[in-house]
Amino acid sequence: STDNSASPTRSISFIACSATMLHPEQHFRLLCPVGKEENVCVLTPDDDGSPCAAKHFFVWNPPILDVNGNSTQRVFLAATLGRDEGDPISSKEMSSSVNNDDKQVVDVSTSSRGRRRKKTFNVESTAQQAASHHHSNLFTRRRHAADETAFLLAKAISVGIRTIAFCKTRSLVEWVYERTLSILQSDPKTIALTSKVESYRGGYTAEARRSIEERLFHKKLWGVVGTCALELGVDVGGVDLTLHTGYPGSISSLLQQSGRAGRGKFGPNVPSCAIMVCFSSPPEQHIWKNPNSLMSRGVHAPPTLPINATVMQGHLL
């Protein structure tokens, strides 16, 4: 209301916007002087009138690599392996020339004075351990999530799917970008598409960023590799696919990033996809094994008083 008592009282309307907040009304009432008896209208996703089609989320696990760095086309370790070239040698083969009852005796130093004692080893057991170690060295390395993102991005661009690949750091942006260009340049059929790929991150000049945004908006680019700088404030209509190099860190960031796709002029007629490419870390491997957990919000406590005064001051204009 106004301070002038002679003028009529005027009501003030408070409007708050959040795309992903879990408890919007509680946050709103804490930040704004709204009484408990006053109604607050909350627009749910069902009330969203923005052009957005159906969206499908996928969790993608890079394949296991062999000793030469080539894909084994497997995401699990093979339980049994043949003796093709490059396959590990079995413990049976390693100990085929040794009788199971044979023992090997070696001298082991037991003190600084050089006194030695006899110790017996089972040769078959040693061979089995060596084979197991050999097996683990060959088949425990998974393709890096950045390399797999670049592979998927190049494949999408080659078939005309407009894609944004999100990375958590600037170095990963450059990694995925350079690797994508390398893949496209390796094939004469796609070498011309390298001019349709760009990277977008902090550190670029404002003019360079505006140029990339304009080319993306006018569909002159088929692929962009960027950080969270592309989450908000950039109109990128017409994107069909978003790639996420690892879990973005929160469900809010995932929804913001995936929301860049599926907002084209065709609206609900054309669905979009979001693919999270997993790192080898235990948390992300857990998400891959339990894909429903990707969209889980976890434990989010409702907001309560008191609110930090310094934090509130930064939000007041």
Tab-separated table of C-alpha atoms in Angstrom:
chain	number	residue	atom	x	y	z
A	1	SER	CA	0.000	0.000	0.000
A	2	THR	CA	1.091	3.587	-0.467
A	3	ASP	CA	2.304	5.835	2.351
A	4	ASN	CA	-0.050	8.652	1.408
A	5	SER	CA	-3.085	8.204	3.654
A	6	ALA	CA	-5.179	10.471	1.428
A	7	SER	CA	-4.826	8.210	-1.560
A	8	PRO	CA	-6.784	4.967	-1.838
A	9	THR	CA	-5.099	1.735	-0.829
A	10	ARG	CA	-3.687	-0.203	-3.751
A	11	SER	CA	-2.880	-3.906	-3.648
A	12	ILE	CA	0.503	-5.174	-4.729
A	13	SER	CA	0.878	-8.355	-6.744
A	14	PHE	CA	3.961	-10.515	-6.224
A	15	ILE	CA	5.058	-12.805	-9.032
A	16	ALA	CA	7.772	-15.439	-8.646
A	17	CYS	CA	9.135	-17.779	-11.308
A	18	SER	CA	10.887	-21.105	-10.933
A	19	ALA	CA	11.023	-23.974	-13.398
A	20	THR	CA	12.179	-26.725	-11.061
A	21	MET	CA	11.677	-25.723	-7.396
A	22	LEU	CA	10.158	-28.493	-5.311
A	23	HIS	CA	8.264	-26.335	-2.760
A	24	PRO	CA	7.411	-23.154	-4.671
A	25	GLU	CA	4.587	-21.868	-2.468
A	26	GLN	CA	6.529	-22.299	0.783
A	27	HIS	CA	9.532	-20.464	-0.663
A	28	PHE	CA	7.279	-17.719	-1.995
A	29	ARG	CA	5.567	-17.116	1.342
A	30	LEU	CA	8.920	-16.893	3.120
A	31	LEU	CA	10.356	-14.391	0.652
A	32	CYS	CA	7.291	-12.172	0.187
A	33	PRO	CA	5.056	-10.473	2.822
A	34	VAL	CA	2.021	-12.626	2.090
A	35	GLY	CA	-0.264	-13.526	4.963
A	36	LYS	CA	-1.404	-17.043	5.720
A	37	GLU	CA	-4.983	-16.089	4.947
A	38	GLU	CA	-4.088	-14.824	1.482
A	39	ASN	CA	-4.272	-17.204	-1.435
A	40	VAL	CA	-1.268	-17.965	-3.606
A	41	CYS	CA	-1.838	-19.264	-7.129
A	42	VAL	CA	0.747	-21.843	-8.158
A	43	LEU	CA	0.957	-22.827	-11.825
A	44	THR	CA	1.811	-26.510	-12.115
A	45	PRO	CA	3.415	-28.246	-15.132
A	46	ASP	CA	-0.122	-29.056	-16.300
A	47	ASP	CA	-0.730	-25.312	-16.657
A	48	ASP	CA	2.428	-24.799	-18.716
A	49	GLY	CA	1.489	-23.302	-22.071
A	50	SER	CA	4.984	-23.124	-23.546
A	51	PRO	CA	5.622	-25.169	-26.723
A	52	CYS	CA	7.070	-28.411	-25.425
A	53	ALA	CA	6.496	-31.915	-26.775
A	54	ALA	CA	6.948	-35.258	-25.041
A	55	LYS	CA	10.461	-35.807	-23.698
A	56	HIS	CA	12.242	-39.141	-23.234
A	57	PHE	CA	15.170	-39.610	-20.859
A	58	PHE	CA	17.845	-42.258	-21.369
A	59	VAL	CA	20.866	-43.357	-19.324
A	60	TRP	CA	23.793	-44.412	-21.530
A	61	ASN	CA	26.797	-46.409	-20.323
A	62	PRO	CA	29.986	-46.346	-22.442
A	63	PRO	CA	31.351	-49.752	-23.506
A	64	ILE	CA	34.269	-51.667	-22.028
A	65	LEU	CA	37.517	-51.214	-23.972
A	66	ASP	CA	40.041	-53.930	-24.784
A	67	VAL	CA	43.788	-53.700	-24.327
A	68	ASN	CA	44.126	-51.807	-27.626
A	69	GLY	CA	41.521	-49.221	-26.698
A	70	ASN	CA	38.885	-50.630	-29.034
A	71	SER	CA	35.280	-51.117	-27.985
A	72	THR	CA	34.309	-54.646	-26.956
A	73	GLN	CA	30.647	-53.781	-27.679
A	74	ARG	CA	29.901	-54.777	-24.082
A	75	VAL	CA	28.858	-52.767	-21.059
A	76	PHE	CA	29.367	-55.734	-18.716
A	77	LEU	CA	32.517	-57.739	-18.137
A	78	ALA	CA	32.316	-60.990	-20.069
A	79	ALA	CA	31.783	-63.989	-17.790
A	80	THR	CA	33.565	-66.408	-20.117
A	81	LEU	CA	35.928	-65.520	-22.917
A	82	GLY	CA	37.214	-67.549	-25.836
A	83	ARG	CA	40.824	-67.749	-26.871
A	84	ASP	CA	40.504	-65.379	-29.796
A	85	GLU	CA	43.332	-62.986	-30.464
A	86	GLY	CA	43.538	-60.416	-27.718
A	87	ASP	CA	41.585	-62.484	-25.169
A	88	PRO	CA	43.242	-63.181	-21.801
A	89	ILE	CA	44.924	-66.503	-21.176
A	90	SER	CA	43.056	-68.744	-18.776
A	91	SER	CA	44.636	-70.086	-15.603
A	92	LYS	CA	44.312	-73.614	-17.001
A	93	GLU	CA	46.406	-72.713	-20.009
A	94	MET	CA	48.960	-70.857	-17.951
A	95	SER	CA	49.514	-73.874	-15.708
A	96	SER	CA	49.095	-76.618	-18.326
A	97	SER	CA	52.795	-77.530	-18.132
A	98	VAL	CA	52.752	-77.671	-14.363
A	99	ASN	CA	51.433	-80.634	-12.397
A	100	ASN	CA	48.755	-79.660	-9.885
A	101	ASP	CA	50.683	-81.373	-7.112
A	102	ASP	CA	53.986	-79.684	-7.885
A	103	LYS	CA	55.264	-77.188	-5.392
A	104	GLN	CA	57.796	-74.444	-5.865
A	105	VAL	CA	60.173	-73.636	-3.007
A	106	VAL	CA	61.900	-70.264	-2.804
A	107	ASP	CA	64.103	-68.523	-0.244
A	108	VAL	CA	62.481	-65.566	1.524
A	109	SER	CA	64.471	-63.122	3.609
A	110	THR	CA	62.866	-62.786	7.056
A	111	SER	CA	65.125	-60.296	8.828
A	112	SER	CA	67.637	-57.534	8.331
A	113	ARG	CA	70.409	-59.966	9.319
A	114	GLY	CA	69.857	-61.955	6.202
A	115	ARG	CA	68.558	-65.129	7.804
A	116	ARG	CA	66.415	-67.021	5.324
A	117	ARG	CA	63.710	-69.583	5.610
A	118	LYS	CA	61.964	-71.859	3.201
A	119	LYS	CA	58.479	-70.951	1.980
A	120	THR	CA	56.284	-73.082	-0.265
A	121	PHE	CA	53.976	-71.663	-2.938
A	122	ASN	CA	51.279	-73.429	-4.854
A	123	VAL	CA	52.143	-72.853	-8.528
A	124	GLU	CA	48.560	-73.352	-9.719
A	125	SER	CA	47.288	-70.774	-7.252
A	126	THR	CA	49.930	-68.321	-8.417
A	127	ALA	CA	48.947	-68.935	-12.035
A	128	GLN	CA	45.300	-68.351	-11.230
A	129	GLN	CA	46.101	-65.075	-9.524
A	130	ALA	CA	48.197	-63.983	-12.492
A	131	ALA	CA	45.397	-64.845	-14.893
A	132	SER	CA	42.885	-62.964	-12.775
A	133	HIS	CA	45.173	-59.934	-12.646
A	134	HIS	CA	45.724	-60.187	-16.404
A	135	HIS	CA	41.964	-60.346	-16.968
A	136	SER	CA	41.286	-57.316	-14.776
A	137	ASN	CA	43.952	-55.240	-16.512
A	138	LEU	CA	42.475	-55.950	-19.942
A	139	PHE	CA	38.763	-55.546	-19.279
A	140	THR	CA	38.171	-53.021	-16.534
A	141	ARG	CA	38.617	-49.794	-18.516
A	142	ARG	CA	35.458	-48.169	-19.770
A	143	ARG	CA	35.415	-45.575	-22.541
A	144	HIS	CA	35.541	-42.078	-21.071
A	145	ALA	CA	32.192	-40.301	-20.913
A	146	ALA	CA	33.587	-37.331	-22.873
A	147	ASP	CA	34.716	-39.590	-25.730
A	148	GLU	CA	31.346	-41.353	-25.745
A	149	THR	CA	29.509	-38.013	-25.783
A	150	ALA	CA	31.589	-36.910	-28.760
A	151	PHE	CA	30.808	-40.200	-30.519
A	152	LEU	CA	27.051	-39.769	-29.976
A	153	LEU	CA	27.174	-36.105	-30.972
A	154	ALA	CA	28.984	-36.895	-34.225
A	155	LYS	CA	26.492	-39.664	-35.015
A	156	ALA	CA	23.537	-37.357	-34.338
A	157	ILE	CA	24.963	-34.564	-36.501
A	158	SER	CA	25.720	-36.977	-39.344
A	159	VAL	CA	22.020	-37.910	-39.593
A	160	GLY	CA	20.722	-34.363	-39.244
A	161	ILE	CA	19.660	-34.332	-35.574
A	162	ARG	CA	20.236	-30.898	-34.030
A	163	THR	CA	21.924	-31.509	-30.687
A	164	ILE	CA	23.320	-29.679	-27.672
A	165	ALA	CA	25.925	-31.492	-25.562
A	166	PHE	CA	26.294	-30.225	-21.991
A	167	CYS	CA	29.533	-30.595	-20.022
A	168	LYS	CA	30.284	-29.633	-16.447
A	169	THR	CA	33.644	-27.929	-17.050
A	170	ARG	CA	35.323	-25.846	-19.723
A	171	SER	CA	38.009	-28.457	-20.263
A	172	LEU	CA	35.369	-31.117	-20.944
A	173	VAL	CA	33.703	-28.770	-23.439
A	174	GLU	CA	36.909	-28.462	-25.429
A	175	TRP	CA	37.570	-32.199	-25.104
A	176	VAL	CA	34.154	-33.160	-26.513
A	177	TYR	CA	34.316	-30.443	-29.186
A	178	GLU	CA	37.763	-31.419	-30.497
A	179	ARG	CA	36.926	-35.118	-30.409
A	180	THR	CA	33.674	-34.520	-32.312
A	181	LEU	CA	35.531	-32.614	-35.033
A	182	SER	CA	38.072	-35.433	-35.256
A	183	ILE	CA	35.326	-38.044	-35.761
A	184	LEU	CA	33.570	-35.976	-38.424
A	185	GLN	CA	36.840	-35.265	-40.257
A	186	SER	CA	37.737	-38.952	-40.346
A	187	ASP	CA	34.887	-39.685	-42.766
A	188	PRO	CA	34.779	-37.992	-46.213
A	189	LYS	CA	30.966	-38.047	-46.041
A	190	THR	CA	30.852	-35.927	-42.882
A	191	ILE	CA	33.935	-33.732	-43.172
A	192	ALA	CA	31.801	-30.836	-44.467
A	193	LEU	CA	29.719	-30.927	-41.258
A	194	THR	CA	32.603	-29.686	-39.087
A	195	SER	CA	31.595	-26.100	-39.886
A	196	LYS	CA	28.194	-26.770	-38.289
A	197	VAL	CA	29.629	-27.570	-34.835
A	198	GLU	CA	30.621	-24.996	-32.228
A	199	SER	CA	31.602	-24.840	-28.572
A	200	TYR	CA	29.982	-22.411	-26.119
A	201	ARG	CA	31.392	-21.630	-22.708
A	202	GLY	CA	32.511	-18.874	-20.401
A	203	GLY	CA	35.681	-17.090	-21.431
A	204	TYR	CA	34.473	-16.189	-24.905
A	205	THR	CA	33.834	-12.550	-25.767
A	206	ALA	CA	30.262	-11.296	-25.758
A	207	GLU	CA	30.409	-10.869	-29.523
A	208	ALA	CA	31.509	-14.471	-30.039
A	209	ARG	CA	28.723	-15.798	-27.808
A	210	ARG	CA	26.063	-13.693	-29.545
A	211	SER	CA	27.308	-14.953	-32.915
A	212	ILE	CA	27.003	-18.589	-31.804
A	213	GLU	CA	23.539	-17.952	-30.333
A	214	GLU	CA	22.362	-16.310	-33.560
A	215	ARG	CA	23.647	-19.165	-35.721
A	216	LEU	CA	22.009	-21.672	-33.385
A	217	PHE	CA	18.697	-19.799	-33.396
A	218	HIS	CA	18.642	-19.605	-37.193
A	219	LYS	CA	19.484	-23.314	-37.448
A	220	LYS	CA	22.857	-22.744	-39.085
A	221	LEU	CA	24.445	-24.989	-36.439
A	222	TRP	CA	23.630	-28.670	-36.001
A	223	GLY	CA	25.640	-29.229	-32.859
A	224	VAL	CA	26.842	-27.135	-29.903
A	225	VAL	CA	28.993	-28.265	-26.987
A	226	GLY	CA	28.508	-26.024	-23.971
A	227	THR	CA	28.532	-25.622	-20.228
A	228	CYS	CA	25.596	-24.639	-18.032
A	229	ALA	CA	25.826	-21.193	-19.675
A	230	LEU	CA	23.359	-22.602	-22.213
A	231	GLU	CA	20.827	-23.603	-19.542
A	232	LEU	CA	19.093	-20.233	-19.265
A	233	GLY	CA	18.629	-17.044	-21.204
A	234	VAL	CA	19.337	-18.465	-24.660
A	235	ASP	CA	16.534	-19.100	-27.142
A	236	VAL	CA	17.522	-22.278	-28.982
A	237	GLY	CA	14.273	-23.484	-30.495
A	238	GLY	CA	14.317	-26.481	-32.797
A	239	VAL	CA	16.799	-28.686	-30.919
A	240	ASP	CA	15.888	-32.380	-30.969
A	241	LEU	CA	18.399	-33.949	-28.579
A	242	THR	CA	20.429	-33.020	-25.514
A	243	LEU	CA	23.477	-34.975	-24.359
A	244	HIS	CA	24.734	-34.724	-20.787
A	245	THR	CA	28.325	-35.692	-20.015
A	246	GLY	CA	27.732	-37.136	-16.577
A	247	TYR	CA	25.013	-36.250	-14.104
A	248	PRO	CA	24.638	-32.441	-14.043
A	249	GLY	CA	24.652	-32.397	-10.242
A	250	SER	CA	20.969	-31.862	-9.503
A	251	ILE	CA	17.585	-32.674	-10.947
A	252	SER	CA	17.038	-28.940	-11.452
A	253	SER	CA	20.072	-28.627	-13.718
A	254	LEU	CA	19.074	-31.758	-15.621
A	255	LEU	CA	15.599	-30.377	-16.295
A	256	GLN	CA	16.962	-26.975	-17.260
A	257	GLN	CA	19.428	-28.480	-19.714
A	258	SER	CA	17.028	-31.011	-21.215
A	259	GLY	CA	14.455	-28.236	-21.569
A	260	ARG	CA	16.558	-26.716	-24.362
A	261	ALA	CA	15.214	-29.455	-26.656
A	262	GLY	CA	11.676	-30.033	-27.884
A	263	ARG	CA	10.603	-26.393	-28.053
A	264	GLY	CA	10.435	-26.060	-31.824
A	265	LYS	CA	7.623	-24.730	-33.987
A	266	PHE	CA	6.089	-28.203	-34.354
A	267	GLY	CA	5.220	-28.236	-30.645
A	268	PRO	CA	3.721	-31.464	-29.293
A	269	ASN	CA	4.033	-33.270	-32.641
A	270	VAL	CA	7.761	-33.941	-32.353
A	271	PRO	CA	9.129	-35.499	-29.126
A	272	SER	CA	12.673	-34.875	-27.947
A	273	CYS	CA	15.271	-36.933	-26.120
A	274	ALA	CA	17.826	-36.382	-23.356
A	275	ILE	CA	20.698	-38.834	-22.908
A	276	MET	CA	22.902	-38.858	-19.820
A	277	VAL	CA	26.284	-40.447	-20.560
A	278	CYS	CA	27.729	-42.047	-17.423
A	279	PHE	CA	31.214	-41.737	-16.031
A	280	SER	CA	32.756	-44.791	-14.355
A	281	SER	CA	32.133	-43.410	-10.855
A	282	PRO	CA	30.016	-45.574	-8.527
A	283	PRO	CA	27.174	-43.012	-8.218
A	284	GLU	CA	26.698	-42.755	-11.978
A	285	GLN	CA	27.012	-46.490	-12.480
A	286	HIS	CA	24.264	-46.817	-9.866
A	287	ILE	CA	22.068	-44.465	-11.912
A	288	TRP	CA	22.667	-46.603	-14.984
A	289	LYS	CA	21.690	-49.775	-13.128
A	290	ASN	CA	18.672	-47.983	-11.625
A	291	PRO	CA	17.534	-45.558	-14.352
A	292	ASN	CA	14.387	-44.562	-12.483
A	293	SER	CA	16.635	-42.853	-9.954
A	294	LEU	CA	17.667	-40.319	-12.619
A	295	MET	CA	14.425	-38.405	-12.185
A	296	SER	CA	14.216	-38.918	-8.437
A	297	ARG	CA	14.359	-35.727	-6.432
A	298	GLY	CA	15.785	-37.488	-3.405
A	299	VAL	CA	15.205	-36.012	0.040
A	300	HIS	CA	14.294	-32.319	-0.159
A	301	ALA	CA	13.315	-30.771	3.161
A	302	PRO	CA	10.710	-27.998	2.909
A	303	PRO	CA	12.030	-24.460	3.494
A	304	THR	CA	11.822	-23.152	7.048
A	305	LEU	CA	12.588	-19.991	8.975
A	306	PRO	CA	14.842	-18.300	9.698
A	307	ILE	CA	16.133	-17.375	6.262
A	308	ASN	CA	19.683	-16.078	6.191
A	309	ALA	CA	19.466	-12.286	5.965
A	310	THR	CA	22.511	-12.043	3.720
A	311	VAL	CA	21.056	-14.548	1.281
A	312	MET	CA	17.706	-12.742	1.221
A	313	GLN	CA	19.352	-9.367	0.652
A	314	GLY	CA	20.991	-10.689	-2.506
A	315	HIS	CA	17.580	-11.592	-3.947
A	316	LEU	CA	15.889	-8.252	-3.228
A	317	LEU	CA	15.946	-5.557	-5.912
